[in-house]
PDB file of N, CA and C in Angstrom:
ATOM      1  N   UNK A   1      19.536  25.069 142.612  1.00 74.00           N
ATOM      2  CA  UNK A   1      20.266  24.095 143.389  1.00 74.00           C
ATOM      3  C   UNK A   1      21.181  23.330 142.441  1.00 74.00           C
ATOM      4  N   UNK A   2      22.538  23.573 142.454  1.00 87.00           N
ATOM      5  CA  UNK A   2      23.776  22.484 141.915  1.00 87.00           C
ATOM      6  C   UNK A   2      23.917  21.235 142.211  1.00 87.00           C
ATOM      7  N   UNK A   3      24.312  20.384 141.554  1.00 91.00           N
ATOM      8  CA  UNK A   3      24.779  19.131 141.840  1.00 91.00           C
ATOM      9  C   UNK A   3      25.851  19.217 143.283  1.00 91.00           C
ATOM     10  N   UNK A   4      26.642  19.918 143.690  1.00 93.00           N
ATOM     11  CA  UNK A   4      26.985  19.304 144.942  1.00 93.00           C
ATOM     12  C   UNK A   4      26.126  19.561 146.087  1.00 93.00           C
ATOM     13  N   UNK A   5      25.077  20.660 145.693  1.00 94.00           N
ATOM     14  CA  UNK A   5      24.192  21.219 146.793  1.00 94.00           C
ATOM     15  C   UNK A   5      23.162  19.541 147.045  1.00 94.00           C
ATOM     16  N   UNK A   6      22.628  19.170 146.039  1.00 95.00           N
ATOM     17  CA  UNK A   6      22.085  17.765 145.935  1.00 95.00           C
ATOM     18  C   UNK A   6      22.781  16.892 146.150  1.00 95.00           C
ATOM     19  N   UNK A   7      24.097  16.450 146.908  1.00 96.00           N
ATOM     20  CA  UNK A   7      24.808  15.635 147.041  1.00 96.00           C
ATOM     21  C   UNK A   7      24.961  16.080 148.893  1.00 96.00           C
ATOM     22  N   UNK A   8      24.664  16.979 149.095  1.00 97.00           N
ATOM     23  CA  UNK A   8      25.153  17.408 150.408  1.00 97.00           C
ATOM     24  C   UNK A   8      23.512  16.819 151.080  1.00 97.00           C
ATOM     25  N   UNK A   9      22.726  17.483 150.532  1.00 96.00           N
ATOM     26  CA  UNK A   9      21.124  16.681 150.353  1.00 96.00           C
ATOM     27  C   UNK A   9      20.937  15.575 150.711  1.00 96.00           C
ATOM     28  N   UNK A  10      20.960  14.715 150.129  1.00 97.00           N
ATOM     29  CA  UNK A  10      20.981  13.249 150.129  1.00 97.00           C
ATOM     30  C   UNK A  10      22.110  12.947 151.036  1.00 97.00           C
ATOM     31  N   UNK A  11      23.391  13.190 151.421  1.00 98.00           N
ATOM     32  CA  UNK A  11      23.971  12.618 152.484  1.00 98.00           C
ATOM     33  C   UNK A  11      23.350  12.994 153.989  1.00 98.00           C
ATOM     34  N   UNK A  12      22.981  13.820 153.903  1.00 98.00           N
ATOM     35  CA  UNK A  12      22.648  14.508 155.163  1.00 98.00           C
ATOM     36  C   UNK A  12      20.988  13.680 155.482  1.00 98.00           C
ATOM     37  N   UNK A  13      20.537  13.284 154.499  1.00 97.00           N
ATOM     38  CA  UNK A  13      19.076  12.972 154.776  1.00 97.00           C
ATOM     39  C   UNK A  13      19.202  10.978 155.160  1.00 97.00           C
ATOM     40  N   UNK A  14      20.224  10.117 154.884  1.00 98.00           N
ATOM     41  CA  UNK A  14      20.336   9.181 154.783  1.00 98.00           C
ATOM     42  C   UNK A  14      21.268   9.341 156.092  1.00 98.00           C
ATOM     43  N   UNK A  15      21.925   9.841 156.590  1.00 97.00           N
ATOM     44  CA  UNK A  15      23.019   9.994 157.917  1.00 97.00           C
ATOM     45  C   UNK A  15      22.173  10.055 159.078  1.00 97.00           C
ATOM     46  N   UNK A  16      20.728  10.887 159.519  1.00 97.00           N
ATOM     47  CA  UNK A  16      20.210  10.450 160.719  1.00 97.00           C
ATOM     48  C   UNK A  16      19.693   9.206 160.495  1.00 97.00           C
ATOM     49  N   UNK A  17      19.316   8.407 159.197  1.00 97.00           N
ATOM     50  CA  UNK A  17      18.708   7.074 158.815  1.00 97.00           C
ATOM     51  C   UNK A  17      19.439   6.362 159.793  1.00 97.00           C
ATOM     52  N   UNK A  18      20.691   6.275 159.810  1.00 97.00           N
ATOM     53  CA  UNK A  18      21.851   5.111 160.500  1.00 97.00           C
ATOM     54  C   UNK A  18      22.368   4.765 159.342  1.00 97.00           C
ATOM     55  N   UNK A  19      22.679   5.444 158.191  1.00 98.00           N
ATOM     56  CA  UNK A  19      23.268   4.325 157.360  1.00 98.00           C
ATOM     57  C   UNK A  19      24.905   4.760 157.255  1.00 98.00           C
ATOM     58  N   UNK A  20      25.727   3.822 156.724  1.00 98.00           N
ATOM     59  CA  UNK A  20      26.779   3.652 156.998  1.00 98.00           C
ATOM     60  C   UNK A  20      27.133   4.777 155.945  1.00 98.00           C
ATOM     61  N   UNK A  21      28.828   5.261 156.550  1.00 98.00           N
ATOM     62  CA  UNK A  21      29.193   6.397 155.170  1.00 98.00           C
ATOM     63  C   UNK A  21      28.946   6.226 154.308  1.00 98.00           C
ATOM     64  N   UNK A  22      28.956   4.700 153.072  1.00 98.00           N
ATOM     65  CA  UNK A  22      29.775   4.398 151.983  1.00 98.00           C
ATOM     66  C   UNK A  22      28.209   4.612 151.553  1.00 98.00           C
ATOM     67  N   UNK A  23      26.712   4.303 152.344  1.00 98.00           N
ATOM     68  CA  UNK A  23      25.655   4.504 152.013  1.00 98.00           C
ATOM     69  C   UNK A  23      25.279   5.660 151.713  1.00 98.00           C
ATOM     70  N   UNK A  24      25.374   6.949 152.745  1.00 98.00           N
ATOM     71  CA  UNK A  24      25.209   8.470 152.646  1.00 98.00           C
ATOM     72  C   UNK A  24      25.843   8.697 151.418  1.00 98.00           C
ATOM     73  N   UNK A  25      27.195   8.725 151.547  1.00 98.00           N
ATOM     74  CA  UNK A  25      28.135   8.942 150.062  1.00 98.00           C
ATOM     75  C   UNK A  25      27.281   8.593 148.864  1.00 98.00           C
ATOM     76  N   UNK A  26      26.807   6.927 148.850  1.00 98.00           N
ATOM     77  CA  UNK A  26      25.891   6.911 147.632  1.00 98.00           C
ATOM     78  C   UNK A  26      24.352   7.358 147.039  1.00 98.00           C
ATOM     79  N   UNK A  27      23.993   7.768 148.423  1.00 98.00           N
ATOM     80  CA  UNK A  27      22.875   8.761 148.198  1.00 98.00           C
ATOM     81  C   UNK A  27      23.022   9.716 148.109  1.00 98.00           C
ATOM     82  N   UNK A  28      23.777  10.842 148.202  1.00 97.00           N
ATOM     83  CA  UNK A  28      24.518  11.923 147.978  1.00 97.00           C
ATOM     84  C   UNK A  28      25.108  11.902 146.185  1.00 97.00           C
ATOM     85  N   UNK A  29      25.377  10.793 146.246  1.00 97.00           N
ATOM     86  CA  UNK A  29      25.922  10.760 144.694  1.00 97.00           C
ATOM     87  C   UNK A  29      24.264  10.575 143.801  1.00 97.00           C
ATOM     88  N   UNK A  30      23.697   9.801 144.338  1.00 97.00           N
ATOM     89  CA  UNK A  30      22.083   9.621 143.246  1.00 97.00           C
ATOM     90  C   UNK A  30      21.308  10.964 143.316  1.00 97.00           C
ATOM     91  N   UNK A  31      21.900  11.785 144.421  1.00 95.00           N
ATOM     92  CA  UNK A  31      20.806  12.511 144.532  1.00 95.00           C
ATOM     93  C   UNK A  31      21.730  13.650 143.208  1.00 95.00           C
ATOM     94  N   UNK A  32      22.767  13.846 143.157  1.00 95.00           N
ATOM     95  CA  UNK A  32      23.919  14.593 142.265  1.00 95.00           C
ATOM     96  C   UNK A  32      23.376  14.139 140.707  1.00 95.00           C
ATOM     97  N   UNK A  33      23.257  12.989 140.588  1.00 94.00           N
ATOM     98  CA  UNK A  33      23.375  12.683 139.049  1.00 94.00           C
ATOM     99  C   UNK A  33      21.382  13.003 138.755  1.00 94.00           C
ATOM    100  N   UNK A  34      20.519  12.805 139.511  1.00 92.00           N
ATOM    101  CA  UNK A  34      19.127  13.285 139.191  1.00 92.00           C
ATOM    102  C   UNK A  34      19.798  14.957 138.669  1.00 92.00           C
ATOM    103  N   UNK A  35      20.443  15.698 139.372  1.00 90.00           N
ATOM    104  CA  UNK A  35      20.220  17.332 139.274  1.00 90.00           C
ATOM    105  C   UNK A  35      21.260  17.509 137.545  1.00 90.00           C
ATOM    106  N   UNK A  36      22.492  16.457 138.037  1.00 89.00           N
ATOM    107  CA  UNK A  36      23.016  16.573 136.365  1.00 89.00           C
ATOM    108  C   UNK A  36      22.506  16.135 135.232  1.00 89.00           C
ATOM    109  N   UNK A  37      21.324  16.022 135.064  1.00 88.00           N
ATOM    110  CA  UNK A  37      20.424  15.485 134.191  1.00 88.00           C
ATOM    111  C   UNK A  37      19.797  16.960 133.365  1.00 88.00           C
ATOM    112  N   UNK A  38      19.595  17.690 134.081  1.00 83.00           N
ATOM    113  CA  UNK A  38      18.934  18.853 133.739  1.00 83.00           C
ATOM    114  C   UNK A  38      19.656  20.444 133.513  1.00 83.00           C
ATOM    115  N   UNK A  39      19.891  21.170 132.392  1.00 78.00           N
ATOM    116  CA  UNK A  39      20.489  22.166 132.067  1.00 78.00           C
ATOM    117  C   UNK A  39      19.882  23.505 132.042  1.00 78.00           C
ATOM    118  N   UNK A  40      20.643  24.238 132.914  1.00 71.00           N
ATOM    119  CA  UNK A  40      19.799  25.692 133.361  1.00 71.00           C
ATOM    120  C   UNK A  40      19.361  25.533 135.224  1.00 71.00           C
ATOM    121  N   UNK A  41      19.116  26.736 135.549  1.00 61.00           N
ATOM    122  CA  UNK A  41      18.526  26.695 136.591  1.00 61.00           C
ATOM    123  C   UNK A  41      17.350  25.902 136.828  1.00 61.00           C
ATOM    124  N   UNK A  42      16.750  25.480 138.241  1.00 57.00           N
ATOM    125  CA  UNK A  42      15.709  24.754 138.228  1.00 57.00           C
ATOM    126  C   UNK A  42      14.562  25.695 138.521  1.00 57.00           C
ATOM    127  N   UNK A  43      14.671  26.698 139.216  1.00 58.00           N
ATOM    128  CA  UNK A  43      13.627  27.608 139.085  1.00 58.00           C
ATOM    129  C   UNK A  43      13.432  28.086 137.779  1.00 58.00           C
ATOM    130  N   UNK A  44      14.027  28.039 136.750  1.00 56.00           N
ATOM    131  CA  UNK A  44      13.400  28.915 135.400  1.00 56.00           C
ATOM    132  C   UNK A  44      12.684  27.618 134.391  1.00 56.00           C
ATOM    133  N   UNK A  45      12.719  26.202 134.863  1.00 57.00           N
ATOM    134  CA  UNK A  45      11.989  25.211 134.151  1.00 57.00           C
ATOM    135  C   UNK A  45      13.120  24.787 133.397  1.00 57.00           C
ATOM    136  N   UNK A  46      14.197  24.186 133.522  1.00 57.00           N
ATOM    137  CA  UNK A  46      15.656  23.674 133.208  1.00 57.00           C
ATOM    138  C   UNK A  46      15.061  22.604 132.067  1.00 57.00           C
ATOM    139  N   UNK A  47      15.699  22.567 131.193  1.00 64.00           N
ATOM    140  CA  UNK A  47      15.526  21.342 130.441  1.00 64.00           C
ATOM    141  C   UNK A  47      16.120  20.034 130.570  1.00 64.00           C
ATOM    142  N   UNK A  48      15.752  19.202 130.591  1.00 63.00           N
ATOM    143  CA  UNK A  48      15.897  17.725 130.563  1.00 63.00           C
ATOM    144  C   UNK A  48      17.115  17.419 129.619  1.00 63.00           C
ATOM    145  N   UNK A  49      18.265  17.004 129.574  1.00 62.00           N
ATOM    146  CA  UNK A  49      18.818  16.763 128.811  1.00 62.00           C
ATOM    147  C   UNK A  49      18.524  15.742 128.537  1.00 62.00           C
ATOM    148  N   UNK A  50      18.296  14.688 128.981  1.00 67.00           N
ATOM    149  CA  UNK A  50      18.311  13.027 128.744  1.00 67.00           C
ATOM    150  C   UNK A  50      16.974  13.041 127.602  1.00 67.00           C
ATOM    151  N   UNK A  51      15.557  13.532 128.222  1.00 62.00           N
ATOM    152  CA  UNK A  51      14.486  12.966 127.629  1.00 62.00           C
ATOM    153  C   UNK A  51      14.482  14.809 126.594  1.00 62.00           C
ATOM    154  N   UNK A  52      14.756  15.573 126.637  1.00 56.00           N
ATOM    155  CA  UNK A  52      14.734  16.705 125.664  1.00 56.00           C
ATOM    156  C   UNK A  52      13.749  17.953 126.297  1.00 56.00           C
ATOM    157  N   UNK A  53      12.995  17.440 127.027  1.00 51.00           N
ATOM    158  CA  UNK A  53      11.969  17.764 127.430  1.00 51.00           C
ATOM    159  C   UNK A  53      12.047  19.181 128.114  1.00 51.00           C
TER     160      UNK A  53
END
């Protein structure tokens, strides 16, 4: 799963909530920057860039 696939994620999950665009948009964006954190696929055990891990 890519960062815009996790951005489509999080908007879509906060939009039946009731929350306003500018809200979806920013959960869509938090949910984007968790997945750009990590290098490689997530099924093969991606590494952490931030903590190394």
């Amino acid at each position: 799963m890519g960062a815009g696939d996790s951005c489509i994620a999080g908007f879509l999950t906060a939009l039946p909530e009731g929350r306003n665009l500018a809200e979806c948009m920013r959960c869509g964006a938090d949910c984007s920057s968790v997945t750009l954190q990590y290098a490689g696929a997530w099924e093969y055990g991606g590494e952490n860039i931030r903590s190394g891990a």
